[in-house]
DNA sequence: ATACAACTGTTGGCCATACAACTTCGGTTT
DNA sequence: AAACCGAAGTTGTATGGCCAACAGTTGTAT
């Protein structure tokens, strides 16, 4: 455990972290009430505004309610994954105690197609790196990943060994970090290529997650289509009046 | 579109609404930069703090980036659905120009099972109202909904006519409003009941959305399992370093 | 006993200020 | 030409204050 209070982190984030672990440790119980903002401010020796910032984080993650007139109520006592674990298959796998593996099946530069140009916001002439990667979870195939990288990112991904476990972590070391991601989740049927690598039959249903990741400046870093074998995986989303990150779409 | 500036809404929400429509109207362009916070504050004649509150809303919805040192960048120019449209099938259907329909197939009070007791946070002895409802989109079956209501909510839902289009809107009129919802999305195969009502074959893949909705106080209002015919529907989620409402799970 | 009113505690909304951290750009120096 | 430096512009973090809106409770009056 060891809170690992990162020094560079702003105060409200560190406080949010402490509150998170306190909730996960059932310090307040499910349906229990948090101390008042003023009490928390006194305890942490910060202003009420800073406490409110910390509580906003918990609120957006769906851990607590917030409503005028009464103390905040604990909604969930389960720990919430952080952004990095949703962004990196390897990191997620390790966090749930599984051993991730990855194998590049095919990788090459291509002229971009209109779909890629749209999602990566690039001009028709620029090439992209297309990578087909099979992901394993504790030695069993779990997901097939078709990722397209724009030029600067592709240049870093290309020389990596085919069995690189975490591409995301390599990119971070190269100073490329993801700040935003948009996920589209739907159902699709396995094509011959899916079937071959995931060891299923053509036409078998797969859970599809398409994802566009962007850097802090809003520049697209990757456009990926991941196809999961069903039965083992589920996506959990929280939304509320305070923020609505989840929407429903037709056709896609 | 007639902004419909609701009088009771706080200032930062109205400003956020205006900025949303401005973005949707391509006032800044995709990848364009927003005016500085100070400029916006001057324009709307509010303090910078209020502008920041408005911008936080857009940020959490994934419409704009935010990063120290530079102006905000527009990520998407598509309008974002609000919470109500994710919460109500009827409202969503109407917002995309379709005609929603609903039919109650079966409805009865039962003693709650352990699963329901857990998700609705109720004691074993209390009864629940189970409703099986078929949802149509422009006269075609689209989704089969198995919803469980705890006692007070069930008492309001029970007397509604079987072809009620929007249960959510009726509940709102009764003073029951949803503030938070947790969605779990995965893939499942049609059982005989699904197949009968959705006009598909047993074993056909369906997109499943399980949902627990809670009121502003954190009290569960419904526990629902919705099964969508594939091909037509997709779920879109945005997450970022600022807030991580999306997580990935095993087993479910 | 029931309904109403007043009071307390708590969060929401808004303002003003100050400084820190960071990006960008232009000019200077090497 | 390239690297460095500094100034201007912008968002992030934090403090402090004030009042409004609302929930829950307590006490009062009917």
mmCIF file of C-alpha atoms in Angstrom, chain A residues 47-155:
data_model
loop_
_atom_site.group_PDB
_atom_site.id
_atom_site.type_symbol
_atom_site.label_atom_id
_atom_site.label_comp_id
_atom_site.label_asym_id
_atom_site.label_seq_id
_atom_site.Cartn_x
_atom_site.Cartn_y
_atom_site.Cartn_z
ATOM 1 C CA UNK A 47 -8.874 25.936 2.593
ATOM 2 C CA UNK A 48 -12.363 24.753 1.829
ATOM 3 C CA UNK A 49 -11.830 25.376 -1.864
ATOM 4 C CA UNK A 50 -9.002 22.878 -2.002
ATOM 5 C CA UNK A 51 -11.149 20.272 -0.268
ATOM 6 C CA UNK A 52 -13.886 20.916 -2.782
ATOM 7 C CA UNK A 53 -11.487 20.290 -5.646
ATOM 8 C CA UNK A 54 -10.508 16.977 -4.121
ATOM 9 C CA UNK A 55 -14.128 15.992 -3.633
ATOM 10 C CA UNK A 56 -14.927 16.898 -7.233
ATOM 11 C CA UNK A 57 -12.521 14.202 -8.356
ATOM 12 C CA UNK A 58 -14.286 11.576 -6.261
ATOM 13 C CA UNK A 59 -17.623 12.815 -7.433
ATOM 14 C CA UNK A 60 -16.763 12.521 -11.112
ATOM 15 C CA UNK A 61 -15.488 9.001 -10.540
ATOM 16 C CA UNK A 62 -18.799 8.107 -8.941
ATOM 17 C CA UNK A 63 -17.411 7.403 -5.489
ATOM 18 C CA UNK A 64 -19.560 9.932 -3.643
ATOM 19 C CA UNK A 65 -22.696 11.945 -4.211
ATOM 20 C CA UNK A 66 -22.955 15.648 -3.588
ATOM 21 C CA UNK A 67 -26.048 17.616 -2.924
ATOM 22 C CA UNK A 68 -26.861 20.852 -1.291
ATOM 23 C CA UNK A 69 -27.916 20.666 2.324
ATOM 24 C CA UNK A 70 -26.483 17.307 3.375
ATOM 25 C CA UNK A 71 -23.158 15.674 3.796
ATOM 26 C CA UNK A 72 -21.753 13.634 0.970
ATOM 27 C CA UNK A 73 -22.696 9.967 0.787
ATOM 28 C CA UNK A 74 -20.395 7.124 -0.237
ATOM 29 C CA UNK A 75 -21.683 5.414 -3.384
ATOM 30 C CA UNK A 76 -19.006 2.757 -3.910
ATOM 31 C CA UNK A 77 -16.318 1.363 -1.706
ATOM 32 C CA UNK A 78 -14.451 -0.344 -4.533
ATOM 33 C CA UNK A 79 -11.183 1.218 -5.647
ATOM 34 C CA UNK A 80 -11.328 2.981 -8.995
ATOM 35 C CA UNK A 81 -8.788 2.323 -11.715
ATOM 36 C CA UNK A 82 -6.890 5.323 -12.914
ATOM 37 C CA UNK A 83 -6.586 6.625 -16.431
ATOM 38 C CA UNK A 84 -3.360 4.778 -17.143
ATOM 39 C CA UNK A 85 -4.972 1.406 -16.548
ATOM 40 C CA UNK A 86 -7.650 2.067 -19.105
ATOM 41 C CA UNK A 87 -5.100 3.334 -21.575
ATOM 42 C CA UNK A 88 -2.654 0.448 -21.400
ATOM 43 C CA UNK A 89 -3.635 -3.181 -21.775
ATOM 44 C CA UNK A 90 -0.453 -4.311 -20.058
ATOM 45 C CA UNK A 91 -0.909 -2.054 -17.073
ATOM 46 C CA UNK A 92 -4.513 -3.097 -16.679
ATOM 47 C CA UNK A 93 -3.652 -6.779 -16.893
ATOM 48 C CA UNK A 94 -1.008 -6.468 -14.217
ATOM 49 C CA UNK A 95 -3.344 -4.528 -11.954
ATOM 50 C CA UNK A 96 -5.770 -7.435 -11.904
ATOM 51 C CA UNK A 97 -3.051 -9.980 -11.312
ATOM 52 C CA UNK A 98 -2.789 -11.365 -14.827
ATOM 53 C CA UNK A 99 0.306 -11.632 -16.990
ATOM 54 C CA UNK A 100 0.016 -9.615 -20.187
ATOM 55 C CA UNK A 101 1.720 -10.555 -23.419
ATOM 56 C CA UNK A 102 1.805 -8.989 -26.837
ATOM 57 C CA UNK A 103 2.876 -10.132 -30.269
ATOM 58 C CA UNK A 104 3.146 -8.029 -33.381
ATOM 59 C CA UNK A 105 1.717 -10.028 -36.265
ATOM 60 C CA UNK A 106 2.076 -7.452 -38.969
ATOM 61 C CA UNK A 107 3.421 -3.946 -39.135
ATOM 62 C CA UNK A 108 3.955 -1.599 -42.067
ATOM 63 C CA UNK A 109 3.708 1.974 -43.297
ATOM 64 C CA UNK A 110 0.782 2.735 -45.563
ATOM 65 C CA UNK A 111 -0.800 5.760 -47.180
ATOM 66 C CA UNK A 112 -3.627 6.754 -44.873
ATOM 67 C CA UNK A 113 -7.223 6.019 -45.797
ATOM 68 C CA UNK A 114 -10.037 8.554 -45.323
ATOM 69 C CA UNK A 115 -11.134 6.970 -42.052
ATOM 70 C CA UNK A 116 -7.655 7.313 -40.577
ATOM 71 C CA UNK A 117 -7.290 10.821 -41.932
ATOM 72 C CA UNK A 118 -10.445 11.817 -40.133
ATOM 73 C CA UNK A 119 -9.660 10.248 -36.788
ATOM 74 C CA UNK A 120 -5.989 11.205 -36.741
ATOM 75 C CA UNK A 121 -6.648 14.634 -38.286
ATOM 76 C CA UNK A 122 -3.960 14.325 -40.909
ATOM 77 C CA UNK A 123 -3.692 15.217 -44.579
ATOM 78 C CA UNK A 124 -4.162 12.587 -47.300
ATOM 79 C CA UNK A 125 -0.524 12.458 -48.332
ATOM 80 C CA UNK A 126 1.040 11.572 -44.983
ATOM 81 C CA UNK A 127 1.759 7.911 -44.303
ATOM 82 C CA UNK A 128 0.701 6.010 -41.192
ATOM 83 C CA UNK A 129 2.024 2.948 -39.383
ATOM 84 C CA UNK A 130 -0.478 0.125 -39.164
ATOM 85 C CA UNK A 131 0.164 -2.521 -36.532
ATOM 86 C CA UNK A 132 -1.729 -5.762 -35.985
ATOM 87 C CA UNK A 133 -1.059 -7.028 -32.488
ATOM 88 C CA UNK A 134 -2.351 -10.045 -30.584
ATOM 89 C CA UNK A 135 -2.795 -9.625 -26.844
ATOM 90 C CA UNK A 136 -2.615 -12.498 -24.380
ATOM 91 C CA UNK A 137 -3.878 -12.710 -20.843
ATOM 92 C CA UNK A 138 -1.920 -15.326 -18.884
ATOM 93 C CA UNK A 139 -1.034 -17.235 -22.054
ATOM 94 C CA UNK A 140 -4.529 -17.261 -23.515
ATOM 95 C CA UNK A 141 -5.361 -15.048 -26.503
ATOM 96 C CA UNK A 142 -7.749 -12.344 -25.331
ATOM 97 C CA UNK A 143 -7.782 -9.500 -27.811
ATOM 98 C CA UNK A 144 -6.737 -8.562 -31.315
ATOM 99 C CA UNK A 145 -5.632 -4.989 -31.791
ATOM 100 C CA UNK A 146 -5.458 -3.023 -35.030
ATOM 101 C CA UNK A 147 -3.725 0.239 -34.323
ATOM 102 C CA UNK A 148 -2.829 3.087 -36.636
ATOM 103 C CA UNK A 149 -0.156 5.571 -35.601
ATOM 104 C CA UNK A 150 0.533 8.927 -37.239
ATOM 105 C CA UNK A 151 4.052 9.624 -38.410
ATOM 106 C CA UNK A 152 5.915 10.893 -35.331
ATOM 107 C CA UNK A 153 4.456 8.239 -33.038
ATOM 108 C CA UNK A 154 4.853 5.476 -35.596
ATOM 109 C CA UNK A 155 8.554 6.285 -35.872
#
